[in-house]
Tab-separated table of C-alpha atoms and ligand atoms in Angstrom:
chain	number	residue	atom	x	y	z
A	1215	UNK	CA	149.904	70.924	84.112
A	1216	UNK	CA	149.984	67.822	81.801
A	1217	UNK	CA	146.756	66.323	81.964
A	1218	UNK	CA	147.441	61.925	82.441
A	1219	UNK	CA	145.353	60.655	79.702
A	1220	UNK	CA	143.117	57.625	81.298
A	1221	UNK	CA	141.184	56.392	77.743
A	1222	UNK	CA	140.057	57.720	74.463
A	1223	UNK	CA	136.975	59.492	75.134
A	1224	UNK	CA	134.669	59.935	71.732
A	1225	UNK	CA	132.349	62.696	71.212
A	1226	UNK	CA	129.660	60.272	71.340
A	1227	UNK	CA	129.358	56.211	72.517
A	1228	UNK	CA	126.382	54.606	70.258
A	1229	UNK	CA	126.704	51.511	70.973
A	1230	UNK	CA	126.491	52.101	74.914
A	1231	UNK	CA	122.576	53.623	74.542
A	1232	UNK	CA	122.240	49.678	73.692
A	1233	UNK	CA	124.801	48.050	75.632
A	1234	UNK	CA	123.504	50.429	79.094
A	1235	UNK	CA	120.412	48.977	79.255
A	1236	UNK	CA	120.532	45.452	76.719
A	1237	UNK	CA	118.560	43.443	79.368
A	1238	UNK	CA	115.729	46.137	79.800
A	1239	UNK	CA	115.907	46.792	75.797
A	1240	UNK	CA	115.458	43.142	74.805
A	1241	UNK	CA	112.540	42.690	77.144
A	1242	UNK	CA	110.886	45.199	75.406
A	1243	UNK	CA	111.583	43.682	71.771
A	1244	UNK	CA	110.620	40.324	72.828
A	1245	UNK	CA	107.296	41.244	74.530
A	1246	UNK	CA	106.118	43.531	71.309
A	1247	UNK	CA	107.392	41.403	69.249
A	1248	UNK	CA	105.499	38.565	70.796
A	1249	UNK	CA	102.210	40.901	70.657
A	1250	UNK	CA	102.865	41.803	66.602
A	1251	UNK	CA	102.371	45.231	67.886
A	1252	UNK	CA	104.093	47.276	65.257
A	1253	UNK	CA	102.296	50.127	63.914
A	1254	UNK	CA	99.816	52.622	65.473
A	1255	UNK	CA	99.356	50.496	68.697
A	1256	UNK	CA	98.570	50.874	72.476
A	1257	UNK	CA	102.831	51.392	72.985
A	1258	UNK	CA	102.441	54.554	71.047
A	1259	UNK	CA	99.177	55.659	72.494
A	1260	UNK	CA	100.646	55.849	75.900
A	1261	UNK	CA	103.618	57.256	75.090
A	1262	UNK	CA	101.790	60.128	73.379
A	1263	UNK	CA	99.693	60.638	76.516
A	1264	UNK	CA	102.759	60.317	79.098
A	1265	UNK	CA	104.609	62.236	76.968
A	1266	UNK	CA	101.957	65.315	76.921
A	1267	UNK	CA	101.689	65.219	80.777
A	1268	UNK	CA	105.587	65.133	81.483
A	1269	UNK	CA	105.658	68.479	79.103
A	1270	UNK	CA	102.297	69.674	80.144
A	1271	UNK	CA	100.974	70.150	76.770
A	1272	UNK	CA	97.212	68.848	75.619
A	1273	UNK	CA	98.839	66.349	72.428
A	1274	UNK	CA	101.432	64.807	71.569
A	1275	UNK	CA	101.842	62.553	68.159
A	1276	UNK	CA	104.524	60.205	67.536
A	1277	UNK	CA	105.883	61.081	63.847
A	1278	UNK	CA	108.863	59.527	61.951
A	1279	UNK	CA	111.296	62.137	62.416
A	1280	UNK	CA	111.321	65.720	63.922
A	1281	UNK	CA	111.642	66.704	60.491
A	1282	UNK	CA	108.574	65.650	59.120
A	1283	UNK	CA	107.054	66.758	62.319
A	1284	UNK	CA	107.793	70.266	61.826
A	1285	UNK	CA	106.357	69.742	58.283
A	1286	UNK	CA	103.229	68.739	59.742
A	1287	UNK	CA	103.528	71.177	62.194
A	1288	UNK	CA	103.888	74.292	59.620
A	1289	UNK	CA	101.371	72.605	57.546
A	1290	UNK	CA	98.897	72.477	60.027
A	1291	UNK	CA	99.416	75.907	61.249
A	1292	UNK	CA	98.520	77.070	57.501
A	1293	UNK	CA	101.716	78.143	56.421
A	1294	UNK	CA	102.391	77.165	52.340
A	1295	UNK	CA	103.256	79.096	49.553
A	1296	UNK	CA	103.865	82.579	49.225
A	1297	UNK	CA	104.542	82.601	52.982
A	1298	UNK	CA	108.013	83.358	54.493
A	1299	UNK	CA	109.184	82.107	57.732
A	1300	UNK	CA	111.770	83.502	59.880
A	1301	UNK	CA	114.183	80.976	61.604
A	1302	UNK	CA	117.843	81.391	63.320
A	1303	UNK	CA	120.912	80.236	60.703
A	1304	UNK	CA	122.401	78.235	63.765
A	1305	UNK	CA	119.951	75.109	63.724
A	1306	UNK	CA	120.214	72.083	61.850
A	1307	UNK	CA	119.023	72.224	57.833
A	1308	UNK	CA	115.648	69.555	59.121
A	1309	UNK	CA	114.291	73.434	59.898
A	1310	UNK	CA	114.262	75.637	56.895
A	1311	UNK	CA	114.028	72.128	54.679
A	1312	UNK	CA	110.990	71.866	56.736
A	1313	UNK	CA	109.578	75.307	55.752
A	1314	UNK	CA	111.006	74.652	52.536
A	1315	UNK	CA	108.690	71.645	52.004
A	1316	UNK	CA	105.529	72.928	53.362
A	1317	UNK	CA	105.846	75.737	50.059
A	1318	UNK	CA	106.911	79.028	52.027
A	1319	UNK	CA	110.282	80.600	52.116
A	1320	UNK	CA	113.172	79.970	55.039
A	1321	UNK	CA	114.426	83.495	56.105
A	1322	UNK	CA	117.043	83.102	57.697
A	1323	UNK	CA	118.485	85.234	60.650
A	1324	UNK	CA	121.454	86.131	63.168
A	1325	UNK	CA	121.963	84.409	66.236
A	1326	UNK	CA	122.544	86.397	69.803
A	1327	UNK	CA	125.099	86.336	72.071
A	1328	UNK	CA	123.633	82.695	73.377
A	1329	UNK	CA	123.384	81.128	70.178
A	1330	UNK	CA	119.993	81.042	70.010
A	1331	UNK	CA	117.489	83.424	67.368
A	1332	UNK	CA	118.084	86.782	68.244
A	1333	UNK	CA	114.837	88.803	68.701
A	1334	UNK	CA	115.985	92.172	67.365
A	1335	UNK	CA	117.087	90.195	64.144
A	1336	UNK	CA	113.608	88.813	63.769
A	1337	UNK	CA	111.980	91.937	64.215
A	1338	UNK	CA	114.622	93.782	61.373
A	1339	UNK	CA	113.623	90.484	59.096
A	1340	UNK	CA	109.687	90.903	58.592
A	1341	UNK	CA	108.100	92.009	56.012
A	1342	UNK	CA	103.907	92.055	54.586
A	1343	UNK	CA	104.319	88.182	53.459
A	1344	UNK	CA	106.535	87.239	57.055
A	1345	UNK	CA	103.382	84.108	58.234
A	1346	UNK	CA	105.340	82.678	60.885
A	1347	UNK	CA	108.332	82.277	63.149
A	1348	UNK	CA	110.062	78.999	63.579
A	1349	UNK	CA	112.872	79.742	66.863
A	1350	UNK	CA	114.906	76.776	67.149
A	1351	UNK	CA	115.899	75.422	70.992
A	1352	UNK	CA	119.581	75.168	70.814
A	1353	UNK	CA	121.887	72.739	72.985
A	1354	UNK	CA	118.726	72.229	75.435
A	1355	UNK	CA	117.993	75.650	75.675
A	1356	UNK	CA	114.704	77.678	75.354
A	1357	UNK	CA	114.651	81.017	72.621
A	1358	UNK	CA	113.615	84.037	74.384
A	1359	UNK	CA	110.099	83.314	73.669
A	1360	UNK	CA	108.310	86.464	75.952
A	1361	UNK	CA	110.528	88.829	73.094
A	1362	UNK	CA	109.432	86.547	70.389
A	1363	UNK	CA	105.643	86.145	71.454
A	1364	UNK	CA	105.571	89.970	71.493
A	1365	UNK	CA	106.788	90.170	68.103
A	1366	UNK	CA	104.631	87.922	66.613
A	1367	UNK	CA	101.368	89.761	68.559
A	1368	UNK	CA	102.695	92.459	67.221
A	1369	UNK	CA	102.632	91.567	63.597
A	1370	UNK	CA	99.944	88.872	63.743
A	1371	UNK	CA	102.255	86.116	63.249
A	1372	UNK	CA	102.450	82.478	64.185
A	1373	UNK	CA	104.549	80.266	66.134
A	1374	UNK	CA	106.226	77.313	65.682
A	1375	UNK	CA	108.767	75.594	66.924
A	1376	UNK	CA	111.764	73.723	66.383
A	1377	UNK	CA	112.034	72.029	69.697
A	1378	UNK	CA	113.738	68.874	68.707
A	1379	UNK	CA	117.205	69.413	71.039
A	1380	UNK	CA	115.470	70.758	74.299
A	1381	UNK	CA	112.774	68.266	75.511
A	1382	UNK	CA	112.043	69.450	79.234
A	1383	UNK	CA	113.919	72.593	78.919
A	1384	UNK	CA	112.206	75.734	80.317
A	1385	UNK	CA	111.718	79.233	79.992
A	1386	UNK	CA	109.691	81.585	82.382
A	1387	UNK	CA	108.466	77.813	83.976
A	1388	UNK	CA	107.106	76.904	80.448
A	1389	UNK	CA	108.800	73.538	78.742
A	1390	UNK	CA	110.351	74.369	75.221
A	1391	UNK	CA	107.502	73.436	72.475
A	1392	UNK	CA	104.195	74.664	74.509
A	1393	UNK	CA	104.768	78.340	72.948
A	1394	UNK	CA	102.964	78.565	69.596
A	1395	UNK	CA	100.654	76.948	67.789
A	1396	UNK	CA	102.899	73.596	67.290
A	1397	UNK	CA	106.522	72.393	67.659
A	1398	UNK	CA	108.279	68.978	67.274
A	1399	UNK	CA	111.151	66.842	69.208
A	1400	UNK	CA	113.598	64.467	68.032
A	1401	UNK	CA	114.235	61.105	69.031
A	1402	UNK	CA	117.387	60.362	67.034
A	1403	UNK	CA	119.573	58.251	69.081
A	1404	UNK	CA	121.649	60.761	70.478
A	1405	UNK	CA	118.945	63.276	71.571
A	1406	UNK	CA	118.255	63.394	75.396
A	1407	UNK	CA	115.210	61.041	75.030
A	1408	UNK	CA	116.468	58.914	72.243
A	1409	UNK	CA	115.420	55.780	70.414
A	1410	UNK	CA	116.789	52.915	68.369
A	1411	UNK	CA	116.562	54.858	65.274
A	1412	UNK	CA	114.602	57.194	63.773
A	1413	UNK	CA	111.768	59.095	65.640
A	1414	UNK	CA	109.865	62.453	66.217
A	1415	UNK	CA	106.592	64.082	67.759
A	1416	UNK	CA	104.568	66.957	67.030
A	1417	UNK	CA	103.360	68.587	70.539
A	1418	UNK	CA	100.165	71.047	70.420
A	1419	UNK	CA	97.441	72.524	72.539
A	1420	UNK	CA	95.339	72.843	69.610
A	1421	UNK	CA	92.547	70.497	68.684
A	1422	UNK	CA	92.186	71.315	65.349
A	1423	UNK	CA	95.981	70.816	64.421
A	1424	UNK	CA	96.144	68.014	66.151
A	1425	UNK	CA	93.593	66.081	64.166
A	1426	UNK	CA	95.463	67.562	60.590
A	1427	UNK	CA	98.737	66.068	62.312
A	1428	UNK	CA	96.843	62.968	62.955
A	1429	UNK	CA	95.898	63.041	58.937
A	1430	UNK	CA	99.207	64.378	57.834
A	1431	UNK	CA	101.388	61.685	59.664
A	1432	UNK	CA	98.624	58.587	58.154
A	1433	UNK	CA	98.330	59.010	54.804
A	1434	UNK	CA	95.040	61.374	55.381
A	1435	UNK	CA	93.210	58.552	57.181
A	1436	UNK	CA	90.712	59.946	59.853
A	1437	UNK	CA	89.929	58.636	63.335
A	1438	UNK	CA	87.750	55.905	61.219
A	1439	UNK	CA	90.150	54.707	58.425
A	1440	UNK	CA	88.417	56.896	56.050
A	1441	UNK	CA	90.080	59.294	53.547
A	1442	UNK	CA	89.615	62.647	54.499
A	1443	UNK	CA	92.726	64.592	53.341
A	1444	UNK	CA	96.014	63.896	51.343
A	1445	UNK	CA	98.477	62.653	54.029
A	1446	UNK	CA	102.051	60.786	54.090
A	1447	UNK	CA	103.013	57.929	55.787
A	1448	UNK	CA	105.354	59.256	58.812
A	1449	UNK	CA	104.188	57.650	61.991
A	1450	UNK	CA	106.807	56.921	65.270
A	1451	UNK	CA	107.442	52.901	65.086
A	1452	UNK	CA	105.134	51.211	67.933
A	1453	UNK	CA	108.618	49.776	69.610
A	1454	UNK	CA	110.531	52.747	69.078
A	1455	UNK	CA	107.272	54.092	71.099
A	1456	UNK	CA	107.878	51.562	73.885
A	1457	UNK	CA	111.109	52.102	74.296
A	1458	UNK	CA	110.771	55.930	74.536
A	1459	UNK	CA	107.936	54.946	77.051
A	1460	UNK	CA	110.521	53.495	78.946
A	1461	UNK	CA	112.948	55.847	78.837
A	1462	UNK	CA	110.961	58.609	79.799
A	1463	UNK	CA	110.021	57.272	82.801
A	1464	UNK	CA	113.974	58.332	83.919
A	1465	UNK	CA	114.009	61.285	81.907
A	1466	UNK	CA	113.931	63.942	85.082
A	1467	UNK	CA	117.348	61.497	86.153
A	1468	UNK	CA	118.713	62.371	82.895
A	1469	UNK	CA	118.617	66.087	82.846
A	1470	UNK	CA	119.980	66.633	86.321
A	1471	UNK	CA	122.812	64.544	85.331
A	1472	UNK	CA	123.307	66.434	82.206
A	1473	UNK	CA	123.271	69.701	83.978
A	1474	UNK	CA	125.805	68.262	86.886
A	1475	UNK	CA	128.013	67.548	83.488
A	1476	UNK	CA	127.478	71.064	82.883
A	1477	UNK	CA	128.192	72.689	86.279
A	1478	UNK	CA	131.370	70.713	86.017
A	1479	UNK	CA	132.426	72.079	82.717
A	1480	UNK	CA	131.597	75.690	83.638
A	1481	UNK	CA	133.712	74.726	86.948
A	1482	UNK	CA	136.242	73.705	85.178
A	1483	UNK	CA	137.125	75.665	82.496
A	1484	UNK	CA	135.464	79.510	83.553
A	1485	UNK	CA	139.285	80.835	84.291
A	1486	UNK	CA	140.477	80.579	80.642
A	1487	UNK	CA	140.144	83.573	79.443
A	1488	UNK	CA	140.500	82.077	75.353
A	1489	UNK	CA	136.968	80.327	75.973
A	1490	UNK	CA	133.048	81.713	75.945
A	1491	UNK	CA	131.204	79.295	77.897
A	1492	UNK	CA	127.331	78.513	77.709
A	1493	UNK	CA	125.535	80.022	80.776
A	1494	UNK	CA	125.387	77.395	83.960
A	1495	UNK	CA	122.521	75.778	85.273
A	1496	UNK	CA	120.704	78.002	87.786
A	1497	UNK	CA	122.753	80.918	86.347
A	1498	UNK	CA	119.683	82.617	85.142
A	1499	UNK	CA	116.286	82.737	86.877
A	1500	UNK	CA	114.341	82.781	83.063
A	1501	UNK	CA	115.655	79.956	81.954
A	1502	UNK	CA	115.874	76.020	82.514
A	1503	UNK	CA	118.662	74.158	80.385
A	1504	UNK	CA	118.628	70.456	79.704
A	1505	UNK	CA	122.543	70.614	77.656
A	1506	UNK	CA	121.275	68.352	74.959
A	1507	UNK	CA	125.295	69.712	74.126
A	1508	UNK	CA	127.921	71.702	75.418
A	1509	UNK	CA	128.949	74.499	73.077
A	1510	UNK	CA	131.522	77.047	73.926
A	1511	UNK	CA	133.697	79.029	71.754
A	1512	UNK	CA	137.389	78.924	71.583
A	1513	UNK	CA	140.384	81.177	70.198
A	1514	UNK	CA	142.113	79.608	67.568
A	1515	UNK	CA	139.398	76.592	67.914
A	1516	UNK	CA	140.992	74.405	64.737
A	1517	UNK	CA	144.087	74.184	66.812
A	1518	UNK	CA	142.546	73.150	70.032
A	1519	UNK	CA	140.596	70.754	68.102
A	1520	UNK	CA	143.275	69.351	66.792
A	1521	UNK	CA	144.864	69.052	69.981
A	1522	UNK	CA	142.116	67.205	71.707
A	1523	UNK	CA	141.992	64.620	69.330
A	1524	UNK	CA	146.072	63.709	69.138
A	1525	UNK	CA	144.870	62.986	72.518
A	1526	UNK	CA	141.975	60.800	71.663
A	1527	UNK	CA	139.165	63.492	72.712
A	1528	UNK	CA	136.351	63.779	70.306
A	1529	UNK	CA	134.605	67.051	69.432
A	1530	UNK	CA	132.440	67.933	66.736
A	1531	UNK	CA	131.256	71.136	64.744
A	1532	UNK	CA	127.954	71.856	64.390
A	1533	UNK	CA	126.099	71.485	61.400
A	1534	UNK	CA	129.096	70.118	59.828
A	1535	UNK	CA	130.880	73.677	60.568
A	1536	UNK	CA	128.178	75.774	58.669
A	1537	UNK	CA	125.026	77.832	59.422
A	1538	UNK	CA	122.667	76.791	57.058
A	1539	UNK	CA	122.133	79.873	54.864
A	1540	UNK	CA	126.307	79.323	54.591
A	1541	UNK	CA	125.371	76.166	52.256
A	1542	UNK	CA	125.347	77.341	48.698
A	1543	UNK	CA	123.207	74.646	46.725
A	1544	UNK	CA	120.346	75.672	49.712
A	1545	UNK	CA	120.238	79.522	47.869
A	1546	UNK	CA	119.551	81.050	51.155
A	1547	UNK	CA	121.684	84.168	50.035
A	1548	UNK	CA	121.792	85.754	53.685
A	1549	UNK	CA	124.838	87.159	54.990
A	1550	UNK	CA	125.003	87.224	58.467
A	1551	UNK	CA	128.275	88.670	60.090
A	1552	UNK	CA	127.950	87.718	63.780
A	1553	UNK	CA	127.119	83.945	62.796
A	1554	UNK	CA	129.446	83.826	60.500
A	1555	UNK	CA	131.905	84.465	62.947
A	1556	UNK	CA	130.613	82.237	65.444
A	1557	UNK	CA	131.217	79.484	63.211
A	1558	UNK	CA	134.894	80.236	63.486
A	1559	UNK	CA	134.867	79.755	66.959
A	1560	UNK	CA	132.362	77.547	68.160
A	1561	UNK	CA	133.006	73.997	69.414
A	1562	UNK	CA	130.879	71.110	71.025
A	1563	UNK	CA	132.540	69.215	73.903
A	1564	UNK	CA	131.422	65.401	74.226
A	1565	UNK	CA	128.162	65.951	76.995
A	1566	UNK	CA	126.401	62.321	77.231
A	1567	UNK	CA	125.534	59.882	79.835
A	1568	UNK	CA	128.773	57.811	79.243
A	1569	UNK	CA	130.702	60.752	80.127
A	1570	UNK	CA	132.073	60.400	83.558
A	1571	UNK	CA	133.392	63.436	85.855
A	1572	UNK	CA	136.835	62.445	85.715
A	1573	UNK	CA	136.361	62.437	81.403
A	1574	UNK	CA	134.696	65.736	81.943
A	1575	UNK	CA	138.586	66.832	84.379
A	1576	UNK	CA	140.452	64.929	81.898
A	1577	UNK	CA	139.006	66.838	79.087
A	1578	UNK	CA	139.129	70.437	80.636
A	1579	UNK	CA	143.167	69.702	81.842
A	1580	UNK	CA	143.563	68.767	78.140
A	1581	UNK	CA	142.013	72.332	77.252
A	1582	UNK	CA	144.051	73.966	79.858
A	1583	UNK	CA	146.850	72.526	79.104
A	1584	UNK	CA	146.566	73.666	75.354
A	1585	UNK	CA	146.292	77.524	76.295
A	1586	UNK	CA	148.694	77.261	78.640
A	1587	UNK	CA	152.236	75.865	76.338
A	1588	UNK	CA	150.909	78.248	73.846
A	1589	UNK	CA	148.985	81.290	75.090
A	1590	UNK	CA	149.095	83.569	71.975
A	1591	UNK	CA	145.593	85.268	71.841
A	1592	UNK	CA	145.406	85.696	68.020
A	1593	UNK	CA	143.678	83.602	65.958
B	461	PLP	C1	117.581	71.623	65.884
B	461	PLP	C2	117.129	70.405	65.128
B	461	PLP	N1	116.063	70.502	64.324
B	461	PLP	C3	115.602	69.440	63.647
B	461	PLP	C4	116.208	68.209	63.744
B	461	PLP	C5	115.702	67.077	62.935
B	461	PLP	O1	115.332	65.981	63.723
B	461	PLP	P1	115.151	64.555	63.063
B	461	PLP	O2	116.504	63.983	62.838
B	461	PLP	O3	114.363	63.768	64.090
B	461	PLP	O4	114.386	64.735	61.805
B	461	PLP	C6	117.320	68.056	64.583
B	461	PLP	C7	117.997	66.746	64.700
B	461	PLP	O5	119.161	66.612	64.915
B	461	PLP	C8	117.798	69.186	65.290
B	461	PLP	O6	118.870	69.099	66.087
C-alpha cells in the first residue's frame, strides 16, 4: 500500500503552542503585565500550590529550568563531593550535569528492556561512596521505583528524581516525582505542561528541603529577605507561572489525548515485525504513561528515517543519537552494550497535540510501506 501523502508533518509545531491558544495567551500577558507582576508573585504562588495538589505532593517550587532544579534538588538532599550517583545513560545530559554540579560523580548505567534505568544494573553499580540514585522518567513513563526503593533501603541510599518528561505519569497509583526525597519537571516548550520558554520545579514532601530549595533558587534569601545561605538566582518567571497555571487546569485533557495518540500508534503499527513498540496505555496494571514521546525501535532505523522524511515526516533521535556516557569530552568512560545498541535502533515518532489521527495513519502507512518494498531483516 502507498500511503497518499496529505501535508508535511514535522516532528514538532512550535509555533502552534502560541498560535492554539493566542487569544487566551495574550490575555494573560496583558493582565500581568498590567499588574508589573514579574518575579516571585501571587501567579507563581498558586501555581506552586495547584501544582502540588494535581501531583499530590506537599511542595512544589517554580525554578528556572529542570536542570537547576535537580541541582537544588541533589543539593538539598546532601549529596556533594566525594559522593557518586547512579543514573540511567538514556536521559538527557541536564541529569548527570546536574550531579556533576552539585560536586559528586554521575555513574552511569544500562537501560532495560523499556528504556528506562534498569534495577539489576543499579544494584551491580554501587559501591561504599554510591549517596544516591537519580532514575530518570523516560517518554512519560515511571522507573520501576518498588525495585529501586528496595535497593536504596537496602544500601541506605537516597532518592531523587529526574522527573522532568513524565508530569502525571504513575506507577503503583503514585505520580512520577513523589518517590524520594526530591525530583524536578520541565517546562520547556515542548514538555506536556509547557511554557513560553524556559521553566522548571522542584516537587518534595520534605519541609526541610523545601526551605534549602526556597534558598537555593533566591540567591540564599530566607522567608524574610535575609541572607541565610549562599543561593543562585533560578526562580520560574511569574508569567511563565500564569501561563502554566492555565494550562494545567487542562492538563488531565492532555494526557488522555496523548495516550489515544498512543493506542493509535500501537494499533497501527503492532504487525510489523521490524519494529519494538513502547508498551500501550492500560497494557500494564503497574504503570500509568503520559507519552511525553513515542519511542520505538526499528531495523535498519537510518533508512526508515530517511524514508520518512523524503516524505516530509519528521523524526528525531534522542539525545542527539547518543547516551550520555557515549559523549567523550563528558569522561563518563562507561561502556554499556545493551544501550549502546539501543541507540542503533531507537527512533521518536512526532507525538504532540497538533498531531491529528489521520497524521498518526499517514505516518504508520509511510512505515509500512517502507518494510514492505524492501523487507530485508538485516541491518
Ligand atoms: C529527562 C530530562 N531531564 C532533564 C531535562 C532538563 O530540563 P530543562 O530543559 O528544563 O532544564 C530534560 C529536558 O528536556 C529532560 O528531558
Amino acid at each position: 500500500m502507498i500511503a497518499a501523502q496529505a501535508r508535511s508533518i514535522p516532528f514538532f509545531d512550535y509555533p502552534h503552542l502560541f498560535q492554539s491558544e493566542e487569544r487566551e495567551l495574550t490575555a494573560i500577558f496583558r493582565d500581568v503585565g498590567l499588574r508589573g507582576a514579574f518575579i516571585l508573585q501571587d501567579d507563581l504562588a498558586r501555581f506552586e500550590r495547584n501544582l502540588a495538589s494535581y501531583l499530590g505532593v506537599k511542595y512544589a517550587l517554580g525554578v528556572g529550568n529542570a536542570t537547576d532544579g535537580l541541582l537544588f534538588a541533589l543539593r538539598a538532599a546532601g549529596i556533594g563531593p566525594g559522593d557518586e550517583v547512579i543514573f540511567c545513560s538514556h536521559t538527557m545530559v541536564a541529569t548527570a550535569a546536574a550531579i556533576h554540579f552539585a560536586g559528586a560523580r554521575p555513574i552511569p548505567v544500562e537501560c532495560a528492556a523499556d528504556h528506562l534505568i534498569d534495577p539489576e544494573a543499579v544494584e551491580r553499580a554501587v559501591t561504599r561512596r554510591t549517596r544516591a540514585i537519580l532514575p530518570t522518567h523516560l517518554n512519560g513513563r515511571t522507573a520501576d521505583m518498588q525495585a529501586l526503593g528496595a535497593i536504596a533501603k537496602r544500601h541506605d541510599l537516597v532518592m531523587v528524581e529526574d522527573a522532568a518528561q513524565a508530569l502525571g505519569s504513575r506507577f503503583q497509583g503514585r505520580t512520577a516525582g513523589s518517590f524520594g526525597v526530591a525530583s524536578a519537571i520541565s517546562f520547556f516548550p515542548a514538555k506536556m505542561l509547557g511554557c513560553l520558554g524556559d521553566g522548571g520545579a522542584v516537587l518534595t514532601n520534605d519541609a526541610e528541603v523545601y526551605q534549602r530549595v526556597v534558598q537555593l533558587r533566591d540567591h540564599g534569601r530566607g522567608s524574610d529577605g535575609e541572607i541565610v545561605s549562599w543561593g543562585l538566582n533560578s526562580r520560574l518567571d511569574n508569567l511563565q507561572a500564569a501561563i502554566l497555571d492555565y494550562r494545567l487546569a487542562s492538563y488531565g485533557g492532555v494526557v488522555e489525548r496523548r495516550r489515544a495518540l498512543a493506542r493509535l500508534y500501537r494499533n497501527s503499527l503492532q504487525t510489523i515485525p521490524q519494529v519494538k513498540l513502547p508498551p500501550g496505555p492500560g497494557d500494564e496494571p503497574d504503570h500509568f504513561d503520559v507519552f511525553q514521546n513515542y519511542e520505538i525501535e526499528a531495523e535498519r532505523r537510518d533508512e526508515l528515517r530517511a524514508w520518512l522524511t523524503t516524505r516530509q515526516i519528521g523524526t528525531s533521535l534522542p539525545w542527539g543519537g547518543k547516551a550520555v556516557h557515549q559523549w567523550p569530552p563528558l569522561g563518563l568512560h562507561a561502556h554499556l552494550p545493551f544501550t549502546e545498541r539501543l541507540f542503533e535502533r531507537v527512533l521518536l515518532l512526532p507525538l504532540n497535540l497538533s498531531l491529528t489521527h489521520y497524521d498518526v495513519h499517514t505516518i504508520c502507512n509511510t512505515i509500512q510501506d517502507f518494510y514492505q518494498r524492501s523487507p530485508r531483516n538485516s541491518g
